[in-house]
Amino acid sequence: MSRGLGDVYKRQVRLSGGNTELENYLVGAAGQWQGEHNRVRLIGSYDFAKSGGTKNQDDLVLHLRHNYRVSARIASLAFAQYQRNPFQALEARDLLGAGLRINLHEDADRRMGLGVSAMYEAEELTDGTTSETARLSAFLDFRRELKEYLRLAIVGWYQPRFSDFSDARTTAIADLDVDLAGPFALVLSASWQYDSTPPPGIEKLDWSLRTGVRVSI
C-alpha cells in the first residue's frame, strides 16, 4: 500500500494598497490515500477577493471521493461535496452520490475515464430558500502527457435533474501544467460553468482564466 499527500496548488495571491486596495486569493489542495483496491481522495479550494473593502468573491468547495477497483477498467464511485458561493446566491450545497467509473483507455502517456452516478442534492440559497432533488451526474476525465515536462487535463461534468432533464448544470475545467524546477510547475487553468436554471438575478454562465503555481509533495 501507499499513503501520501497529492498535489498542493497555490494558484493566485494578489495584494495591493494605497489608491487601489485589493485582496485576491485562490488556493487549492488535494491529498489521497491509496491501497491495492481502495483510493480515498480529498480535494478543497477557496477563492476569495475583496476590492475597496467590498467582497466580490467567496467560493469554497470541499470534495471527498472513494473508489474501489473492481477490475482493471471498472471501479465503484462514492462522493460527498460541500460548496458555498454567496455571489451565486448559494449559501450551501450538499451533495451525496454513488455510481461507477470506467477506464476507457490508459497507457504511459494518456488516460481517459467515464463516470456515471446518481446524486442527492440539498441547497440553501442566501434568501433562505431550501430545496432537495436528485440528479444524474456524468463526467469525462481526459489526461495526456504532451511532453515530459508538459501535461494536459480536461474534466467535464453533466448533471441534469432526474425529474426534468432541461434543468441541468454543466462544468468543464482544463489545466495545462508546465514543469519549472523541483516540485514546482506553472499551471494555466480555464473553467466554464453553466446552470440552465440559476437563482433569480444570477447569470447562467460563469467562466474564468487563471495562471498560478502547483507544488507537488
mmCIF file with all atom_site columns, C-alpha atoms in Angstrom:
data_model
loop_
_atom_site.group_PDB
_atom_site.id
_atom_site.type_symbol
_atom_site.label_atom_id
_atom_site.label_alt_id
_atom_site.label_comp_id
_atom_site.label_asym_id
_atom_site.label_entity_id
_atom_site.label_seq_id
_atom_site.pdbx_PDB_ins_code
_atom_site.Cartn_x
_atom_site.Cartn_y
_atom_site.Cartn_z
_atom_site.occupancy
_atom_site.B_iso_or_equiv
_atom_site.pdbx_formal_charge
_atom_site.auth_seq_id
_atom_site.auth_comp_id
_atom_site.auth_asym_id
_atom_site.auth_atom_id
_atom_site.pdbx_PDB_model_num
ATOM 1   C CA . MET A 1 1   ? 0.000   0.000  0.000   1.00 0.00 ? 1   MET A CA 1
ATOM 2   C CA . SER A 1 2   ? 0.994   3.605  -0.484  1.00 0.00 ? 2   SER A CA 1
ATOM 3   C CA . ARG A 1 3   ? -0.013  6.623  1.528   1.00 0.00 ? 3   ARG A CA 1
ATOM 4   C CA . GLY A 1 4   ? 0.725   10.244 0.760   1.00 0.00 ? 4   GLY A CA 1
ATOM 5   C CA . LEU A 1 5   ? -0.340  13.764 0.067   1.00 0.00 ? 5   LEU A CA 1
ATOM 6   C CA . GLY A 1 6   ? -1.014  14.554 -3.565  1.00 0.00 ? 6   GLY A CA 1
ATOM 7   C CA . ASP A 1 7   ? -0.649  17.830 -5.403  1.00 0.00 ? 7   ASP A CA 1
ATOM 8   C CA . VAL A 1 8   ? -0.953  21.096 -3.468  1.00 0.00 ? 8   VAL A CA 1
ATOM 9   C CA . TYR A 1 9   ? -1.977  24.075 -5.608  1.00 0.00 ? 9   TYR A CA 1
ATOM 10  C CA . LYS A 1 10  ? -1.276  27.711 -4.816  1.00 0.00 ? 10  LYS A CA 1
ATOM 11  C CA . ARG A 1 11  ? -2.751  29.344 -7.833  1.00 0.00 ? 11  ARG A CA 1
ATOM 12  C CA . GLN A 1 12  ? -3.056  33.030 -7.112  1.00 0.00 ? 12  GLN A CA 1
ATOM 13  C CA . VAL A 1 13  ? -2.343  35.549 -4.354  1.00 0.00 ? 13  VAL A CA 1
ATOM 14  C CA . ARG A 1 14  ? -2.585  39.254 -5.141  1.00 0.00 ? 14  ARG A CA 1
ATOM 15  C CA . LEU A 1 15  ? -2.471  42.153 -2.648  1.00 0.00 ? 15  LEU A CA 1
ATOM 16  C CA . SER A 1 16  ? -2.299  45.903 -3.166  1.00 0.00 ? 16  SER A CA 1
ATOM 17  C CA . GLY A 1 17  ? -2.856  49.081 -1.116  1.00 0.00 ? 17  GLY A CA 1
ATOM 18  C CA . GLY A 1 18  ? -2.797  52.852 -1.355  1.00 0.00 ? 18  GLY A CA 1
ATOM 19  C CA . ASN A 1 19  ? -5.046  54.161 -4.118  1.00 0.00 ? 19  ASN A CA 1
ATOM 20  C CA . THR A 1 20  ? -6.107  50.616 -5.014  1.00 0.00 ? 20  THR A CA 1
ATOM 21  C CA . GLU A 1 21  ? -6.993  48.270 -2.156  1.00 0.00 ? 21  GLU A CA 1
ATOM 22  C CA . LEU A 1 22  ? -7.269  44.706 -3.410  1.00 0.00 ? 22  LEU A CA 1
ATOM 23  C CA . GLU A 1 23  ? -7.061  41.251 -1.852  1.00 0.00 ? 23  GLU A CA 1
ATOM 24  C CA . ASN A 1 24  ? -7.338  38.182 -4.074  1.00 0.00 ? 24  ASN A CA 1
ATOM 25  C CA . TYR A 1 25  ? -6.591  34.592 -3.025  1.00 0.00 ? 25  TYR A CA 1
ATOM 26  C CA . LEU A 1 26  ? -7.217  31.374 -4.905  1.00 0.00 ? 26  LEU A CA 1
ATOM 27  C CA . VAL A 1 27  ? -5.761  28.290 -3.254  1.00 0.00 ? 27  VAL A CA 1
ATOM 28  C CA . GLY A 1 28  ? -6.481  24.592 -3.502  1.00 0.00 ? 28  GLY A CA 1
ATOM 29  C CA . ALA A 1 29  ? -5.143  21.335 -2.144  1.00 0.00 ? 29  ALA A CA 1
ATOM 30  C CA . ALA A 1 30  ? -5.583  17.657 -2.940  1.00 0.00 ? 30  ALA A CA 1
ATOM 31  C CA . GLY A 1 31  ? -4.455  14.628 -0.957  1.00 0.00 ? 31  GLY A CA 1
ATOM 32  C CA . GLN A 1 32  ? -5.091  10.907 -1.234  1.00 0.00 ? 32  GLN A CA 1
ATOM 33  C CA . TRP A 1 33  ? -4.639  7.506  0.395   1.00 0.00 ? 33  TRP A CA 1
ATOM 34  C CA . GLN A 1 34  ? -4.354  4.527  -1.948  1.00 0.00 ? 34  GLN A CA 1
ATOM 35  C CA . GLY A 1 35  ? -4.247  0.805  -1.292  1.00 0.00 ? 35  GLY A CA 1
ATOM 36  C CA . GLU A 1 36  ? -4.401  -2.249 -3.529  1.00 0.00 ? 36  GLU A CA 1
ATOM 37  C CA . HIS A 1 37  ? -8.101  -1.775 -4.342  1.00 0.00 ? 37  HIS A CA 1
ATOM 38  C CA . ASN A 1 38  ? -9.202  1.351  -2.460  1.00 0.00 ? 38  ASN A CA 1
ATOM 39  C CA . ARG A 1 39  ? -8.480  5.013  -3.082  1.00 0.00 ? 39  ARG A CA 1
ATOM 40  C CA . VAL A 1 40  ? -9.710  7.923  -0.952  1.00 0.00 ? 40  VAL A CA 1
ATOM 41  C CA . ARG A 1 41  ? -9.169  11.458 -2.224  1.00 0.00 ? 41  ARG A CA 1
ATOM 42  C CA . LEU A 1 42  ? -9.876  14.804 -0.543  1.00 0.00 ? 42  LEU A CA 1
ATOM 43  C CA . ILE A 1 43  ? -9.945  17.999 -2.613  1.00 0.00 ? 43  ILE A CA 1
ATOM 44  C CA . GLY A 1 44  ? -10.530 21.545 -1.420  1.00 0.00 ? 44  GLY A CA 1
ATOM 45  C CA . SER A 1 45  ? -10.425 25.002 -2.976  1.00 0.00 ? 45  SER A CA 1
ATOM 46  C CA . TYR A 1 46  ? -11.106 28.541 -1.777  1.00 0.00 ? 46  TYR A CA 1
ATOM 47  C CA . ASP A 1 47  ? -11.442 31.643 -3.963  1.00 0.00 ? 47  ASP A CA 1
ATOM 48  C CA . PHE A 1 48  ? -11.663 34.978 -2.147  1.00 0.00 ? 48  PHE A CA 1
ATOM 49  C CA . ALA A 1 49  ? -11.497 38.534 -3.471  1.00 0.00 ? 49  ALA A CA 1
ATOM 50  C CA . LYS A 1 50  ? -12.081 41.945 -1.873  1.00 0.00 ? 50  LYS A CA 1
ATOM 51  C CA . SER A 1 51  ? -11.749 45.295 -3.624  1.00 0.00 ? 51  SER A CA 1
ATOM 52  C CA . GLY A 1 52  ? -12.041 48.640 -1.866  1.00 0.00 ? 52  GLY A CA 1
ATOM 53  C CA . GLY A 1 53  ? -13.280 46.925 1.295   1.00 0.00 ? 53  GLY A CA 1
ATOM 54  C CA . THR A 1 54  ? -16.097 45.112 -0.559  1.00 0.00 ? 54  THR A CA 1
ATOM 55  C CA . LYS A 1 55  ? -16.062 41.356 -1.084  1.00 0.00 ? 55  LYS A CA 1
ATOM 56  C CA . ASN A 1 56  ? -16.777 40.242 -4.644  1.00 0.00 ? 56  ASN A CA 1
ATOM 57  C CA . GLN A 1 57  ? -15.751 36.560 -4.473  1.00 0.00 ? 57  GLN A CA 1
ATOM 58  C CA . ASP A 1 58  ? -16.118 33.982 -1.677  1.00 0.00 ? 58  ASP A CA 1
ATOM 59  C CA . ASP A 1 59  ? -16.261 30.465 -3.111  1.00 0.00 ? 59  ASP A CA 1
ATOM 60  C CA . LEU A 1 60  ? -15.471 27.391 -1.001  1.00 0.00 ? 60  LEU A CA 1
ATOM 61  C CA . VAL A 1 61  ? -15.572 23.777 -2.256  1.00 0.00 ? 61  VAL A CA 1
ATOM 62  C CA . LEU A 1 62  ? -14.750 20.596 -0.278  1.00 0.00 ? 62  LEU A CA 1
ATOM 63  C CA . HIS A 1 63  ? -14.928 17.212 -2.042  1.00 0.00 ? 63  HIS A CA 1
ATOM 64  C CA . LEU A 1 64  ? -14.358 13.715 -0.620  1.00 0.00 ? 64  LEU A CA 1
ATOM 65  C CA . ARG A 1 65  ? -14.276 10.719 -3.002  1.00 0.00 ? 65  ARG A CA 1
ATOM 66  C CA . HIS A 1 66  ? -13.800 6.955  -2.651  1.00 0.00 ? 66  HIS A CA 1
ATOM 67  C CA . ASN A 1 67  ? -13.088 4.419  -5.407  1.00 0.00 ? 67  ASN A CA 1
ATOM 68  C CA . TYR A 1 68  ? -12.931 0.643  -5.094  1.00 0.00 ? 68  TYR A CA 1
ATOM 69  C CA . ARG A 1 69  ? -11.248 -1.065 -8.056  1.00 0.00 ? 69  ARG A CA 1
ATOM 70  C CA . VAL A 1 70  ? -13.415 -3.979 -9.203  1.00 0.00 ? 70  VAL A CA 1
ATOM 71  C CA . SER A 1 71  ? -11.294 -4.773 -12.274 1.00 0.00 ? 71  SER A CA 1
ATOM 72  C CA . ALA A 1 72  ? -8.637  -3.129 -14.421 1.00 0.00 ? 72  ALA A CA 1
ATOM 73  C CA . ARG A 1 73  ? -11.310 -0.990 -16.110 1.00 0.00 ? 73  ARG A CA 1
ATOM 74  C CA . ILE A 1 74  ? -14.156 -0.658 -13.594 1.00 0.00 ? 74  ILE A CA 1
ATOM 75  C CA . ALA A 1 75  ? -14.269 0.965  -10.152 1.00 0.00 ? 75  ALA A CA 1
ATOM 76  C CA . SER A 1 76  ? -17.031 1.999  -7.792  1.00 0.00 ? 76  SER A CA 1
ATOM 77  C CA . LEU A 1 77  ? -17.528 5.693  -7.120  1.00 0.00 ? 77  LEU A CA 1
ATOM 78  C CA . ALA A 1 78  ? -18.869 7.345  -3.957  1.00 0.00 ? 78  ALA A CA 1
ATOM 79  C CA . PHE A 1 79  ? -18.546 11.022 -3.085  1.00 0.00 ? 79  PHE A CA 1
ATOM 80  C CA . ALA A 1 80  ? -19.673 13.825 -0.795  1.00 0.00 ? 80  ALA A CA 1
ATOM 81  C CA . GLN A 1 81  ? -19.295 17.536 -1.541  1.00 0.00 ? 81  GLN A CA 1
ATOM 82  C CA . TYR A 1 82  ? -19.965 20.858 0.147   1.00 0.00 ? 82  TYR A CA 1
ATOM 83  C CA . GLN A 1 83  ? -19.996 24.201 -1.676  1.00 0.00 ? 83  GLN A CA 1
ATOM 84  C CA . ARG A 1 84  ? -20.654 27.780 -0.638  1.00 0.00 ? 84  ARG A CA 1
ATOM 85  C CA . ASN A 1 85  ? -20.742 30.749 -3.017  1.00 0.00 ? 85  ASN A CA 1
ATOM 86  C CA . PRO A 1 86  ? -22.864 33.760 -1.924  1.00 0.00 ? 86  PRO A CA 1
ATOM 87  C CA . PHE A 1 87  ? -22.133 35.562 -5.200  1.00 0.00 ? 87  PHE A CA 1
ATOM 88  C CA . GLN A 1 88  ? -24.115 32.848 -6.982  1.00 0.00 ? 88  GLN A CA 1
ATOM 89  C CA . ALA A 1 89  ? -26.817 33.173 -4.264  1.00 0.00 ? 89  ALA A CA 1
ATOM 90  C CA . LEU A 1 90  ? -25.630 29.839 -2.843  1.00 0.00 ? 90  LEU A CA 1
ATOM 91  C CA . GLU A 1 91  ? -25.431 29.694 0.946   1.00 0.00 ? 91  GLU A CA 1
ATOM 92  C CA . ALA A 1 92  ? -24.759 25.940 0.963   1.00 0.00 ? 92  ALA A CA 1
ATOM 93  C CA . ARG A 1 93  ? -24.974 22.989 -1.424  1.00 0.00 ? 93  ARG A CA 1
ATOM 94  C CA . ASP A 1 94  ? -24.526 19.445 -0.081  1.00 0.00 ? 94  ASP A CA 1
ATOM 95  C CA . LEU A 1 95  ? -24.083 16.524 -2.485  1.00 0.00 ? 95  LEU A CA 1
ATOM 96  C CA . LEU A 1 96  ? -24.009 12.755 -1.922  1.00 0.00 ? 96  LEU A CA 1
ATOM 97  C CA . GLY A 1 97  ? -23.550 10.360 -4.840  1.00 0.00 ? 97  GLY A CA 1
ATOM 98  C CA . ALA A 1 98  ? -22.668 6.795  -5.817  1.00 0.00 ? 98  ALA A CA 1
ATOM 99  C CA . GLY A 1 99  ? -22.038 5.066  -9.122  1.00 0.00 ? 99  GLY A CA 1
ATOM 100 C CA . LEU A 1 100 ? -19.332 3.633  -11.369 1.00 0.00 ? 100 LEU A CA 1
ATOM 101 C CA . ARG A 1 101 ? -16.170 4.823  -13.078 1.00 0.00 ? 101 ARG A CA 1
ATOM 102 C CA . ILE A 1 102 ? -14.982 3.127  -16.287 1.00 0.00 ? 102 ILE A CA 1
ATOM 103 C CA . ASN A 1 103 ? -11.416 3.470  -17.582 1.00 0.00 ? 103 ASN A CA 1
ATOM 104 C CA . LEU A 1 104 ? -11.841 3.764  -21.342 1.00 0.00 ? 104 LEU A CA 1
ATOM 105 C CA . HIS A 1 105 ? -8.112  3.990  -22.084 1.00 0.00 ? 105 HIS A CA 1
ATOM 106 C CA . GLU A 1 106 ? -4.886  4.126  -20.110 1.00 0.00 ? 106 GLU A CA 1
ATOM 107 C CA . ASP A 1 107 ? -1.236  3.946  -21.104 1.00 0.00 ? 107 ASP A CA 1
ATOM 108 C CA . ALA A 1 108 ? 2.014   5.706  -20.196 1.00 0.00 ? 108 ALA A CA 1
ATOM 109 C CA . ASP A 1 109 ? 1.037   8.954  -21.962 1.00 0.00 ? 109 ASP A CA 1
ATOM 110 C CA . ARG A 1 110 ? -2.719  9.288  -21.675 1.00 0.00 ? 110 ARG A CA 1
ATOM 111 C CA . ARG A 1 111 ? -5.770  8.324  -19.664 1.00 0.00 ? 111 ARG A CA 1
ATOM 112 C CA . MET A 1 112 ? -9.495  8.635  -20.310 1.00 0.00 ? 112 MET A CA 1
ATOM 113 C CA . GLY A 1 113 ? -12.268 7.727  -17.888 1.00 0.00 ? 113 GLY A CA 1
ATOM 114 C CA . LEU A 1 114 ? -16.052 7.970  -17.804 1.00 0.00 ? 114 LEU A CA 1
ATOM 115 C CA . GLY A 1 115 ? -18.158 8.142  -14.636 1.00 0.00 ? 115 GLY A CA 1
ATOM 116 C CA . VAL A 1 116 ? -21.900 7.864  -14.041 1.00 0.00 ? 116 VAL A CA 1
ATOM 117 C CA . SER A 1 117 ? -23.676 8.179  -10.700 1.00 0.00 ? 117 SER A CA 1
ATOM 118 C CA . ALA A 1 118 ? -26.935 9.087  -9.005  1.00 0.00 ? 118 ALA A CA 1
ATOM 119 C CA . MET A 1 119 ? -26.656 12.153 -6.781  1.00 0.00 ? 119 MET A CA 1
ATOM 120 C CA . TYR A 1 120 ? -28.733 13.635 -3.961  1.00 0.00 ? 120 TYR A CA 1
ATOM 121 C CA . GLU A 1 121 ? -28.590 17.427 -3.709  1.00 0.00 ? 121 GLU A CA 1
ATOM 122 C CA . ALA A 1 122 ? -29.681 19.738 -0.874  1.00 0.00 ? 122 ALA A CA 1
ATOM 123 C CA . GLU A 1 123 ? -29.433 23.505 -1.381  1.00 0.00 ? 123 GLU A CA 1
ATOM 124 C CA . GLU A 1 124 ? -29.909 26.595 0.718   1.00 0.00 ? 124 GLU A CA 1
ATOM 125 C CA . LEU A 1 125 ? -29.906 29.969 -1.041  1.00 0.00 ? 125 LEU A CA 1
ATOM 126 C CA . THR A 1 126 ? -28.882 33.281 0.508   1.00 0.00 ? 126 THR A CA 1
ATOM 127 C CA . ASP A 1 127 ? -32.559 34.353 0.682   1.00 0.00 ? 127 ASP A CA 1
ATOM 128 C CA . GLY A 1 128 ? -33.336 31.360 2.922   1.00 0.00 ? 128 GLY A CA 1
ATOM 129 C CA . THR A 1 129 ? -34.943 29.225 0.202   1.00 0.00 ? 129 THR A CA 1
ATOM 130 C CA . THR A 1 130 ? -34.185 25.493 0.513   1.00 0.00 ? 130 THR A CA 1
ATOM 131 C CA . SER A 1 131 ? -34.639 22.612 -1.911  1.00 0.00 ? 131 SER A CA 1
ATOM 132 C CA . GLU A 1 132 ? -33.832 18.927 -2.321  1.00 0.00 ? 132 GLU A CA 1
ATOM 133 C CA . THR A 1 133 ? -33.580 16.972 -5.558  1.00 0.00 ? 133 THR A CA 1
ATOM 134 C CA . ALA A 1 134 ? -31.929 14.018 -7.277  1.00 0.00 ? 134 ALA A CA 1
ATOM 135 C CA . ARG A 1 135 ? -29.652 14.358 -10.287 1.00 0.00 ? 135 ARG A CA 1
ATOM 136 C CA . LEU A 1 136 ? -27.709 12.248 -12.711 1.00 0.00 ? 136 LEU A CA 1
ATOM 137 C CA . SER A 1 137 ? -24.000 13.074 -12.554 1.00 0.00 ? 137 SER A CA 1
ATOM 138 C CA . ALA A 1 138 ? -21.878 12.049 -15.542 1.00 0.00 ? 138 ALA A CA 1
ATOM 139 C CA . PHE A 1 139 ? -18.280 13.061 -16.164 1.00 0.00 ? 139 PHE A CA 1
ATOM 140 C CA . LEU A 1 140 ? -15.494 12.571 -18.678 1.00 0.00 ? 140 LEU A CA 1
ATOM 141 C CA . ASP A 1 141 ? -11.874 12.741 -17.441 1.00 0.00 ? 141 ASP A CA 1
ATOM 142 C CA . PHE A 1 142 ? -9.073  13.078 -20.023 1.00 0.00 ? 142 PHE A CA 1
ATOM 143 C CA . ARG A 1 143 ? -5.374  13.471 -19.182 1.00 0.00 ? 143 ARG A CA 1
ATOM 144 C CA . ARG A 1 144 ? -2.383  13.404 -21.505 1.00 0.00 ? 144 ARG A CA 1
ATOM 145 C CA . GLU A 1 145 ? 1.353   13.931 -21.156 1.00 0.00 ? 145 GLU A CA 1
ATOM 146 C CA . LEU A 1 146 ? 2.204   16.056 -24.185 1.00 0.00 ? 146 LEU A CA 1
ATOM 147 C CA . LYS A 1 147 ? 5.912   16.229 -23.344 1.00 0.00 ? 147 LYS A CA 1
ATOM 148 C CA . GLU A 1 148 ? 7.986   15.011 -20.415 1.00 0.00 ? 148 GLU A CA 1
ATOM 149 C CA . TYR A 1 149 ? 7.513   18.447 -18.845 1.00 0.00 ? 149 TYR A CA 1
ATOM 150 C CA . LEU A 1 150 ? 4.040   19.305 -20.211 1.00 0.00 ? 150 LEU A CA 1
ATOM 151 C CA . ARG A 1 151 ? 0.665   17.797 -19.206 1.00 0.00 ? 151 ARG A CA 1
ATOM 152 C CA . LEU A 1 152 ? -2.961  18.493 -20.161 1.00 0.00 ? 152 LEU A CA 1
ATOM 153 C CA . ALA A 1 153 ? -6.006  17.592 -18.045 1.00 0.00 ? 153 ALA A CA 1
ATOM 154 C CA . ILE A 1 154 ? -9.645  18.183 -19.040 1.00 0.00 ? 154 ILE A CA 1
ATOM 155 C CA . VAL A 1 155 ? -12.632 17.179 -16.900 1.00 0.00 ? 155 VAL A CA 1
ATOM 156 C CA . GLY A 1 156 ? -16.272 17.831 -17.765 1.00 0.00 ? 156 GLY A CA 1
ATOM 157 C CA . TRP A 1 157 ? -19.490 17.154 -15.825 1.00 0.00 ? 157 TRP A CA 1
ATOM 158 C CA . TYR A 1 158 ? -23.142 16.986 -16.952 1.00 0.00 ? 158 TYR A CA 1
ATOM 159 C CA . GLN A 1 159 ? -25.690 16.984 -14.104 1.00 0.00 ? 159 GLN A CA 1
ATOM 160 C CA . PRO A 1 160 ? -29.389 17.080 -15.098 1.00 0.00 ? 160 PRO A CA 1
ATOM 161 C CA . ARG A 1 161 ? -32.264 16.697 -12.648 1.00 0.00 ? 161 ARG A CA 1
ATOM 162 C CA . PHE A 1 162 ? -33.861 13.255 -12.973 1.00 0.00 ? 162 PHE A CA 1
ATOM 163 C CA . SER A 1 163 ? -37.390 14.684 -12.995 1.00 0.00 ? 163 SER A CA 1
ATOM 164 C CA . ASP A 1 164 ? -36.587 17.330 -15.624 1.00 0.00 ? 164 ASP A CA 1
ATOM 165 C CA . PHE A 1 165 ? -33.524 16.920 -17.863 1.00 0.00 ? 165 PHE A CA 1
ATOM 166 C CA . SER A 1 166 ? -33.895 20.521 -19.079 1.00 0.00 ? 166 SER A CA 1
ATOM 167 C CA . ASP A 1 167 ? -32.776 21.592 -15.570 1.00 0.00 ? 167 ASP A CA 1
ATOM 168 C CA . ALA A 1 168 ? -29.066 20.808 -15.888 1.00 0.00 ? 168 ALA A CA 1
ATOM 169 C CA . ARG A 1 169 ? -25.646 22.016 -14.831 1.00 0.00 ? 169 ARG A CA 1
ATOM 170 C CA . THR A 1 170 ? -22.559 21.665 -16.999 1.00 0.00 ? 170 THR A CA 1
ATOM 171 C CA . THR A 1 171 ? -18.993 22.267 -15.847 1.00 0.00 ? 171 THR A CA 1
ATOM 172 C CA . ALA A 1 172 ? -15.657 21.940 -17.651 1.00 0.00 ? 172 ALA A CA 1
ATOM 173 C CA . ILE A 1 173 ? -12.158 22.507 -16.254 1.00 0.00 ? 173 ILE A CA 1
ATOM 174 C CA . ALA A 1 174 ? -8.925  22.421 -18.279 1.00 0.00 ? 174 ALA A CA 1
ATOM 175 C CA . ASP A 1 175 ? -5.420  22.611 -16.768 1.00 0.00 ? 175 ASP A CA 1
ATOM 176 C CA . LEU A 1 176 ? -2.118  22.826 -18.630 1.00 0.00 ? 176 LEU A CA 1
ATOM 177 C CA . ASP A 1 177 ? 0.896   22.078 -16.386 1.00 0.00 ? 177 ASP A CA 1
ATOM 178 C CA . VAL A 1 178 ? 4.438   23.095 -17.332 1.00 0.00 ? 178 VAL A CA 1
ATOM 179 C CA . ASP A 1 179 ? 7.231   21.819 -15.064 1.00 0.00 ? 179 ASP A CA 1
ATOM 180 C CA . LEU A 1 180 ? 9.533   24.501 -13.692 1.00 0.00 ? 180 LEU A CA 1
ATOM 181 C CA . ALA A 1 181 ? 12.123  23.290 -11.162 1.00 0.00 ? 181 ALA A CA 1
ATOM 182 C CA . GLY A 1 182 ? 11.908  20.638 -8.470  1.00 0.00 ? 182 GLY A CA 1
ATOM 183 C CA . PRO A 1 183 ? 8.322   20.230 -7.203  1.00 0.00 ? 183 PRO A CA 1
ATOM 184 C CA . PHE A 1 184 ? 7.083   23.424 -8.890  1.00 0.00 ? 184 PHE A CA 1
ATOM 185 C CA . ALA A 1 185 ? 5.011   23.717 -12.072 1.00 0.00 ? 185 ALA A CA 1
ATOM 186 C CA . LEU A 1 186 ? 3.283   26.575 -13.868 1.00 0.00 ? 186 LEU A CA 1
ATOM 187 C CA . VAL A 1 187 ? -0.484  25.993 -14.212 1.00 0.00 ? 187 VAL A CA 1
ATOM 188 C CA . LEU A 1 188 ? -2.676  27.573 -16.900 1.00 0.00 ? 188 LEU A CA 1
ATOM 189 C CA . SER A 1 189 ? -6.302  26.933 -15.972 1.00 0.00 ? 189 SER A CA 1
ATOM 190 C CA . ALA A 1 190 ? -9.666  27.597 -17.627 1.00 0.00 ? 190 ALA A CA 1
ATOM 191 C CA . SER A 1 191 ? -13.104 26.855 -16.170 1.00 0.00 ? 191 SER A CA 1
ATOM 192 C CA . TRP A 1 192 ? -16.635 27.049 -17.591 1.00 0.00 ? 192 TRP A CA 1
ATOM 193 C CA . GLN A 1 193 ? -19.872 26.617 -15.598 1.00 0.00 ? 193 GLN A CA 1
ATOM 194 C CA . TYR A 1 194 ? -23.415 26.698 -16.960 1.00 0.00 ? 194 TYR A CA 1
ATOM 195 C CA . ASP A 1 195 ? -26.648 26.419 -14.959 1.00 0.00 ? 195 ASP A CA 1
ATOM 196 C CA . SER A 1 196 ? -29.820 26.251 -17.048 1.00 0.00 ? 196 SER A CA 1
ATOM 197 C CA . THR A 1 197 ? -31.983 27.285 -14.066 1.00 0.00 ? 197 THR A CA 1
ATOM 198 C CA . PRO A 1 198 ? -29.983 29.613 -11.779 1.00 0.00 ? 198 PRO A CA 1
ATOM 199 C CA . PRO A 1 199 ? -31.468 31.514 -8.825  1.00 0.00 ? 199 PRO A CA 1
ATOM 200 C CA . PRO A 1 200 ? -33.202 34.822 -9.686  1.00 0.00 ? 200 PRO A CA 1
ATOM 201 C CA . GLY A 1 201 ? -30.755 37.555 -10.646 1.00 0.00 ? 201 GLY A CA 1
ATOM 202 C CA . ILE A 1 202 ? -27.867 35.134 -11.315 1.00 0.00 ? 202 ILE A CA 1
ATOM 203 C CA . GLU A 1 203 ? -26.327 34.698 -14.777 1.00 0.00 ? 203 GLU A CA 1
ATOM 204 C CA . LYS A 1 204 ? -26.482 31.238 -16.354 1.00 0.00 ? 204 LYS A CA 1
ATOM 205 C CA . LEU A 1 205 ? -22.809 31.210 -17.398 1.00 0.00 ? 205 LEU A CA 1
ATOM 206 C CA . ASP A 1 206 ? -19.604 31.725 -15.401 1.00 0.00 ? 206 ASP A CA 1
ATOM 207 C CA . TRP A 1 207 ? -16.091 31.332 -16.794 1.00 0.00 ? 207 TRP A CA 1
ATOM 208 C CA . SER A 1 208 ? -12.536 32.155 -15.762 1.00 0.00 ? 208 SER A CA 1
ATOM 209 C CA . LEU A 1 209 ? -8.927  32.030 -16.991 1.00 0.00 ? 209 LEU A CA 1
ATOM 210 C CA . ARG A 1 210 ? -6.097  31.883 -14.443 1.00 0.00 ? 210 ARG A CA 1
ATOM 211 C CA . THR A 1 211 ? -2.393  31.232 -14.060 1.00 0.00 ? 211 THR A CA 1
ATOM 212 C CA . GLY A 1 212 ? -0.606  30.017 -10.950 1.00 0.00 ? 212 GLY A CA 1
ATOM 213 C CA . VAL A 1 213 ? 1.853   27.583 -9.411  1.00 0.00 ? 213 VAL A CA 1
ATOM 214 C CA . ARG A 1 214 ? 1.445   23.927 -8.432  1.00 0.00 ? 214 ARG A CA 1
ATOM 215 C CA . VAL A 1 215 ? 3.589   22.389 -5.703  1.00 0.00 ? 215 VAL A CA 1
ATOM 216 C CA . SER A 1 216 ? 3.770   18.570 -5.511  1.00 0.00 ? 216 SER A CA 1
ATOM 217 C CA . ILE A 1 217 ? 4.654   16.908 -2.213  1.00 0.00 ? 217 ILE A CA 1
#
